[in-house]
JSON list of C-alpha atoms in Angstrom, two decimals:
[
{"chain": "J", "resi": 112, "resn": "MET", "atom": "CA", "xyz": [0.00, 0.00, 0.00]},
{"chain": "J", "resi": 113, "resn": "GLY", "atom": "CA", "xyz": [1.46, 3.35, -1.00]},
{"chain": "J", "resi": 114, "resn": "PRO", "atom": "CA", "xyz": [1.53, 6.58, 1.04]},
{"chain": "J", "resi": 115, "resn": "TYR", "atom": "CA", "xyz": [-1.82, 7.73, -0.40]},
{"chain": "J", "resi": 116, "resn": "GLY", "atom": "CA", "xyz": [-3.45, 4.42, 0.48]},
{"chain": "J", "resi": 117, "resn": "ARG", "atom": "CA", "xyz": [-2.17, 4.60, 4.05]},
{"chain": "J", "resi": 118, "resn": "ARG", "atom": "CA", "xyz": [-3.38, 8.17, 4.40]},
{"chain": "J", "resi": 119, "resn": "ALA", "atom": "CA", "xyz": [-6.83, 7.24, 3.07]},
{"chain": "J", "resi": 120, "resn": "ALA", "atom": "CA", "xyz": [-6.98, 4.22, 5.41]},
{"chain": "J", "resi": 121, "resn": "LEU", "atom": "CA", "xyz": [-5.96, 6.45, 8.34]},
{"chain": "J", "resi": 122, "resn": "LYS", "atom": "CA", "xyz": [-8.72, 8.97, 7.45]},
{"chain": "J", "resi": 123, "resn": "VAL", "atom": "CA", "xyz": [-11.29, 6.17, 7.30]},
{"chain": "J", "resi": 124, "resn": "THR", "atom": "CA", "xyz": [-10.09, 4.79, 10.65]},
{"chain": "J", "resi": 125, "resn": "VAL", "atom": "CA", "xyz": [-10.20, 8.25, 12.28]},
{"chain": "J", "resi": 126, "resn": "THR", "atom": "CA", "xyz": [-13.65, 8.93, 10.80]},
{"chain": "J", "resi": 127, "resn": "ILE", "atom": "CA", "xyz": [-15.02, 5.60, 12.05]},
{"chain": "J", "resi": 128, "resn": "SER", "atom": "CA", "xyz": [-13.41, 6.16, 15.48]},
{"chain": "J", "resi": 129, "resn": "LEU", "atom": "CA", "xyz": [-14.97, 9.63, 15.75]},
{"chain": "J", "resi": 130, "resn": "ALA", "atom": "CA", "xyz": [-18.36, 8.24, 14.72]},
{"chain": "J", "resi": 131, "resn": "ILE", "atom": "CA", "xyz": [-18.14, 5.52, 17.39]},
{"chain": "J", "resi": 132, "resn": "ILE", "atom": "CA", "xyz": [-17.11, 8.06, 20.03]},
{"chain": "J", "resi": 133, "resn": "SER", "atom": "CA", "xyz": [-19.96, 10.36, 18.98]},
{"chain": "J", "resi": 134, "resn": "VAL", "atom": "CA", "xyz": [-22.52, 7.55, 19.23]},
{"chain": "J", "resi": 135, "resn": "MET", "atom": "CA", "xyz": [-21.17, 6.49, 22.64]},
{"chain": "J", "resi": 136, "resn": "SER", "atom": "CA", "xyz": [-21.25, 10.10, 23.87]},
{"chain": "J", "resi": 137, "resn": "LEU", "atom": "CA", "xyz": [-24.81, 10.56, 22.64]},
{"chain": "J", "resi": 138, "resn": "ARG", "atom": "CA", "xyz": [-25.89, 7.32, 24.30]},
{"chain": "J", "resi": 139, "resn": "SER", "atom": "CA", "xyz": [-24.23, 8.37, 27.56]},
{"chain": "J", "resi": 140, "resn": "ALA", "atom": "CA", "xyz": [-25.89, 11.79, 27.41]},
{"chain": "J", "resi": 141, "resn": "LEU", "atom": "CA", "xyz": [-29.32, 10.21, 26.84]},
{"chain": "J", "resi": 142, "resn": "GLN", "atom": "CA", "xyz": [-28.81, 7.83, 29.77]},
{"chain": "J", "resi": 143, "resn": "THR", "atom": "CA", "xyz": [-27.70, 10.73, 31.97]},
{"chain": "J", "resi": 144, "resn": "ARG", "atom": "CA", "xyz": [-30.75, 12.74, 30.90]},
{"chain": "J", "resi": 145, "resn": "GLN", "atom": "CA", "xyz": [-33.05, 9.83, 31.70]},
{"chain": "J", "resi": 146, "resn": "ALA", "atom": "CA", "xyz": [-31.44, 9.35, 35.13]},
{"chain": "J", "resi": 147, "resn": "THR", "atom": "CA", "xyz": [-31.67, 13.08, 35.81]},
{"chain": "J", "resi": 148, "resn": "ASP", "atom": "CA", "xyz": [-35.34, 13.15, 34.79]},
{"chain": "J", "resi": 149, "resn": "GLU", "atom": "CA", "xyz": [-36.07, 10.19, 37.08]},
{"chain": "J", "resi": 150, "resn": "LEU", "atom": "CA", "xyz": [-34.21, 11.84, 39.96]},
{"chain": "J", "resi": 151, "resn": "MET", "atom": "CA", "xyz": [-35.98, 15.16, 39.39]},
{"chain": "J", "resi": 152, "resn": "GLY", "atom": "CA", "xyz": [-39.31, 13.37, 39.23]},
{"chain": "J", "resi": 153, "resn": "GLY", "atom": "CA", "xyz": [-38.62, 11.80, 42.61]},
{"chain": "J", "resi": 154, "resn": "THR", "atom": "CA", "xyz": [-37.50, 15.13, 44.02]},
{"chain": "J", "resi": 155, "resn": "ARG", "atom": "CA", "xyz": [-40.64, 16.84, 42.75]},
{"chain": "J", "resi": 156, "resn": "LYS", "atom": "CA", "xyz": [-42.80, 14.11, 44.26]},
{"chain": "J", "resi": 157, "resn": "GLN", "atom": "CA", "xyz": [-41.08, 14.61, 47.61]},
{"chain": "J", "resi": 158, "resn": "GLU", "atom": "CA", "xyz": [-41.63, 18.37, 47.33]},
{"chain": "J", "resi": 159, "resn": "ALA", "atom": "CA", "xyz": [-45.31, 17.81, 46.55]},
{"chain": "J", "resi": 160, "resn": "VAL", "atom": "CA", "xyz": [-45.73, 15.40, 49.49]},
{"chain": "J", "resi": 161, "resn": "GLN", "atom": "CA", "xyz": [-44.09, 17.92, 51.83]},
{"chain": "J", "resi": 162, "resn": "GLN", "atom": "CA", "xyz": [-46.19, 20.76, 50.44]},
{"chain": "J", "resi": 163, "resn": "VAL", "atom": "CA", "xyz": [-49.47, 18.86, 50.83]},
{"chain": "J", "resi": 164, "resn": "MET", "atom": "CA", "xyz": [-48.52, 17.82, 54.36]},
{"chain": "J", "resi": 165, "resn": "PHE", "atom": "CA", "xyz": [-47.51, 21.40, 55.25]},
{"chain": "J", "resi": 166, "resn": "VAL", "atom": "CA", "xyz": [-50.83, 22.77, 53.96]},
{"chain": "J", "resi": 167, "resn": "SER", "atom": "CA", "xyz": [-52.72, 20.10, 55.86]},
{"chain": "J", "resi": 168, "resn": "LEU", "atom": "CA", "xyz": [-50.85, 20.94, 59.08]},
{"chain": "J", "resi": 169, "resn": "ARG", "atom": "CA", "xyz": [-51.89, 24.58, 58.70]},
{"chain": "J", "resi": 170, "resn": "PHE", "atom": "CA", "xyz": [-55.50, 23.48, 59.13]},
{"chain": "J", "resi": 171, "resn": "SER", "atom": "CA", "xyz": [-55.07, 22.77, 62.85]},
{"chain": "J", "resi": 172, "resn": "GLY", "atom": "CA", "xyz": [-54.22, 26.42, 63.58]},
{"chain": "J", "resi": 173, "resn": "PHE", "atom": "CA", "xyz": [-57.06, 27.66, 61.38]},
{"chain": "J", "resi": 174, "resn": "LEU", "atom": "CA", "xyz": [-59.55, 25.32, 63.06]},
{"chain": "J", "resi": 175, "resn": "ARG", "atom": "CA", "xyz": [-58.36, 26.43, 66.48]},
{"chain": "J", "resi": 176, "resn": "ASP", "atom": "CA", "xyz": [-58.71, 30.12, 65.61]},
{"chain": "J", "resi": 177, "resn": "HIS", "atom": "CA", "xyz": [-61.96, 29.99, 63.56]},
{"chain": "J", "resi": 178, "resn": "GLN", "atom": "CA", "xyz": [-63.76, 26.79, 64.63]},
{"chain": "J", "resi": 179, "resn": "ARG", "atom": "CA", "xyz": [-64.46, 25.99, 60.98]},
{"chain": "J", "resi": 180, "resn": "LEU", "atom": "CA", "xyz": [-62.70, 24.91, 57.80]},
{"chain": "J", "resi": 181, "resn": "PRO", "atom": "CA", "xyz": [-61.36, 27.60, 55.48]},
{"chain": "J", "resi": 182, "resn": "ARG", "atom": "CA", "xyz": [-63.41, 28.22, 52.35]},
{"chain": "J", "resi": 183, "resn": "THR", "atom": "CA", "xyz": [-60.27, 28.30, 50.18]},
{"chain": "J", "resi": 184, "resn": "LEU", "atom": "CA", "xyz": [-56.54, 27.69, 50.54]},
{"chain": "J", "resi": 185, "resn": "GLU", "atom": "CA", "xyz": [-56.00, 31.45, 50.19]},
{"chain": "J", "resi": 186, "resn": "GLU", "atom": "CA", "xyz": [-58.18, 31.96, 53.28]},
{"chain": "J", "resi": 187, "resn": "LEU", "atom": "CA", "xyz": [-56.13, 29.32, 55.10]},
{"chain": "J", "resi": 188, "resn": "ASP", "atom": "CA", "xyz": [-52.97, 31.36, 54.64]},
{"chain": "J", "resi": 189, "resn": "PRO", "atom": "CA", "xyz": [-52.55, 34.11, 52.02]},
{"chain": "J", "resi": 190, "resn": "GLY", "atom": "CA", "xyz": [-48.79, 33.41, 51.89]},
{"chain": "J", "resi": 191, "resn": "ILE", "atom": "CA", "xyz": [-49.10, 29.69, 51.22]},
{"chain": "J", "resi": 192, "resn": "SER", "atom": "CA", "xyz": [-48.00, 28.27, 47.88]},
{"chain": "J", "resi": 193, "resn": "ILE", "atom": "CA", "xyz": [-51.05, 26.81, 46.19]},
{"chain": "J", "resi": 194, "resn": "VAL", "atom": "CA", "xyz": [-49.19, 25.50, 43.14]},
{"chain": "J", "resi": 195, "resn": "ASP", "atom": "CA", "xyz": [-47.47, 22.11, 43.16]},
{"chain": "J", "resi": 196, "resn": "PRO", "atom": "CA", "xyz": [-43.97, 21.50, 41.74]},
{"chain": "J", "resi": 197, "resn": "TRP", "atom": "CA", "xyz": [-45.47, 20.74, 38.30]},
{"chain": "J", "resi": 198, "resn": "GLY", "atom": "CA", "xyz": [-47.29, 24.10, 38.16]},
{"chain": "J", "resi": 199, "resn": "THR", "atom": "CA", "xyz": [-50.78, 22.79, 38.92]},
{"chain": "J", "resi": 200, "resn": "ALA", "atom": "CA", "xyz": [-52.91, 24.43, 41.60]},
{"chain": "J", "resi": 201, "resn": "LEU", "atom": "CA", "xyz": [-53.44, 22.30, 44.68]},
{"chain": "J", "resi": 202, "resn": "ARG", "atom": "CA", "xyz": [-56.96, 21.02, 45.10]},
{"chain": "J", "resi": 203, "resn": "TYR", "atom": "CA", "xyz": [-58.74, 21.66, 48.36]},
{"chain": "J", "resi": 204, "resn": "GLU", "atom": "CA", "xyz": [-62.11, 20.14, 48.94]},
{"chain": "J", "resi": 205, "resn": "ILE", "atom": "CA", "xyz": [-64.39, 20.13, 51.96]},
{"chain": "J", "resi": 206, "resn": "LEU", "atom": "CA", "xyz": [-65.74, 16.60, 52.16]},
{"chain": "J", "resi": 207, "resn": "GLU", "atom": "CA", "xyz": [-68.15, 17.32, 55.02]},
{"chain": "J", "resi": 208, "resn": "PRO", "atom": "CA", "xyz": [-68.31, 20.61, 56.96]},
{"chain": "J", "resi": 209, "resn": "GLN", "atom": "CA", "xyz": [-69.17, 18.73, 60.15]},
{"chain": "J", "resi": 210, "resn": "PRO", "atom": "CA", "xyz": [-67.13, 16.97, 61.48]},
{"chain": "J", "resi": 211, "resn": "MET", "atom": "CA", "xyz": [-64.73, 19.09, 59.43]},
{"chain": "J", "resi": 212, "resn": "TRP", "atom": "CA", "xyz": [-63.51, 16.53, 56.92]},
{"chain": "J", "resi": 213, "resn": "TYR", "atom": "CA", "xyz": [-61.44, 17.70, 53.98]},
{"chain": "J", "resi": 214, "resn": "ARG", "atom": "CA", "xyz": [-58.75, 16.76, 51.51]},
{"chain": "J", "resi": 215, "resn": "VAL", "atom": "CA", "xyz": [-55.82, 18.63, 49.99]},
{"chain": "J", "resi": 216, "resn": "GLY", "atom": "CA", "xyz": [-53.96, 17.26, 47.03]},
{"chain": "J", "resi": 217, "resn": "SER", "atom": "CA", "xyz": [-51.62, 17.62, 44.10]},
{"chain": "J", "resi": 218, "resn": "ALA", "atom": "CA", "xyz": [-52.49, 16.24, 40.67]},
{"chain": "J", "resi": 219, "resn": "GLY", "atom": "CA", "xyz": [-48.97, 14.79, 40.51]},
{"chain": "J", "resi": 220, "resn": "PRO", "atom": "CA", "xyz": [-46.63, 14.60, 37.52]},
{"chain": "J", "resi": 221, "resn": "ASP", "atom": "CA", "xyz": [-49.38, 14.02, 34.95]},
{"chain": "J", "resi": 222, "resn": "ARG", "atom": "CA", "xyz": [-51.16, 17.23, 36.10]},
{"chain": "J", "resi": 223, "resn": "VAL", "atom": "CA", "xyz": [-54.53, 15.44, 36.03]},
{"chain": "J", "resi": 224, "resn": "PHE", "atom": "CA", "xyz": [-56.56, 14.89, 39.20]},
{"chain": "J", "resi": 225, "resn": "ASP", "atom": "CA", "xyz": [-58.10, 11.54, 40.11]},
{"chain": "J", "resi": 226, "resn": "THR", "atom": "CA", "xyz": [-55.32, 9.46, 38.55]},
{"chain": "J", "resi": 227, "resn": "PRO", "atom": "CA", "xyz": [-52.98, 7.02, 40.32]},
{"chain": "J", "resi": 228, "resn": "ASP", "atom": "CA", "xyz": [-50.09, 9.50, 40.65]},
{"chain": "J", "resi": 229, "resn": "ASP", "atom": "CA", "xyz": [-52.07, 12.03, 42.73]},
{"chain": "J", "resi": 230, "resn": "ILE", "atom": "CA", "xyz": [-50.61, 13.05, 46.08]},
{"chain": "J", "resi": 231, "resn": "GLU", "atom": "CA", "xyz": [-53.32, 13.60, 48.63]},
{"chain": "J", "resi": 232, "resn": "GLN", "atom": "CA", "xyz": [-53.85, 14.24, 52.32]},
{"chain": "J", "resi": 233, "resn": "ARG", "atom": "CA", "xyz": [-57.34, 13.33, 53.46]},
{"chain": "J", "resi": 234, "resn": "VAL", "atom": "CA", "xyz": [-58.85, 13.98, 56.87]},
{"chain": "J", "resi": 235, "resn": "GLY", "atom": "CA", "xyz": [-61.99, 11.92, 57.41]},
{"chain": "J", "resi": 236, "resn": "GLY", "atom": "CA", "xyz": [-64.49, 11.55, 54.61]},
{"chain": "J", "resi": 237, "resn": "LYS", "atom": "CA", "xyz": [-65.82, 8.64, 52.69]}
]
C-alpha cells in the first residue's frame, strides 16, 4: 500500500473512530438525561408530598382560631404556595363541613386529578 493508500486508510479509521465516540457520547448523554429526569421526578414528588402535608398541618391552627374549615386555601394562609412543583394548583375540597372533613392534594406529575399519581392528604371523609 502506497503513502496515499495509508493516508486514506488512516482517514477512514479516524472517521469511524470519531463516529463511534460520537454515538457512545450521545448514548451516555441520553442515559444521563433519563437518570436526571427520574431523579428530578422523585425530588418533585417529595416536594409535593411535603407541600401537601404542610398545607394540611396549617388546618389545625385555622380550626383552632376559627372553629371551621377555610373556604379556600388562600383563606387558610394568604402566603401559602397553592401551586405544586409541576405548576398545577393544589386542590382543596371540603368533604363534610361537620365533622370538618377535607382533603388537599396535588395532581402529581401528569397534572390530572383523580389518577394514580395524585398526592393527597385526606382527613376523614368517605
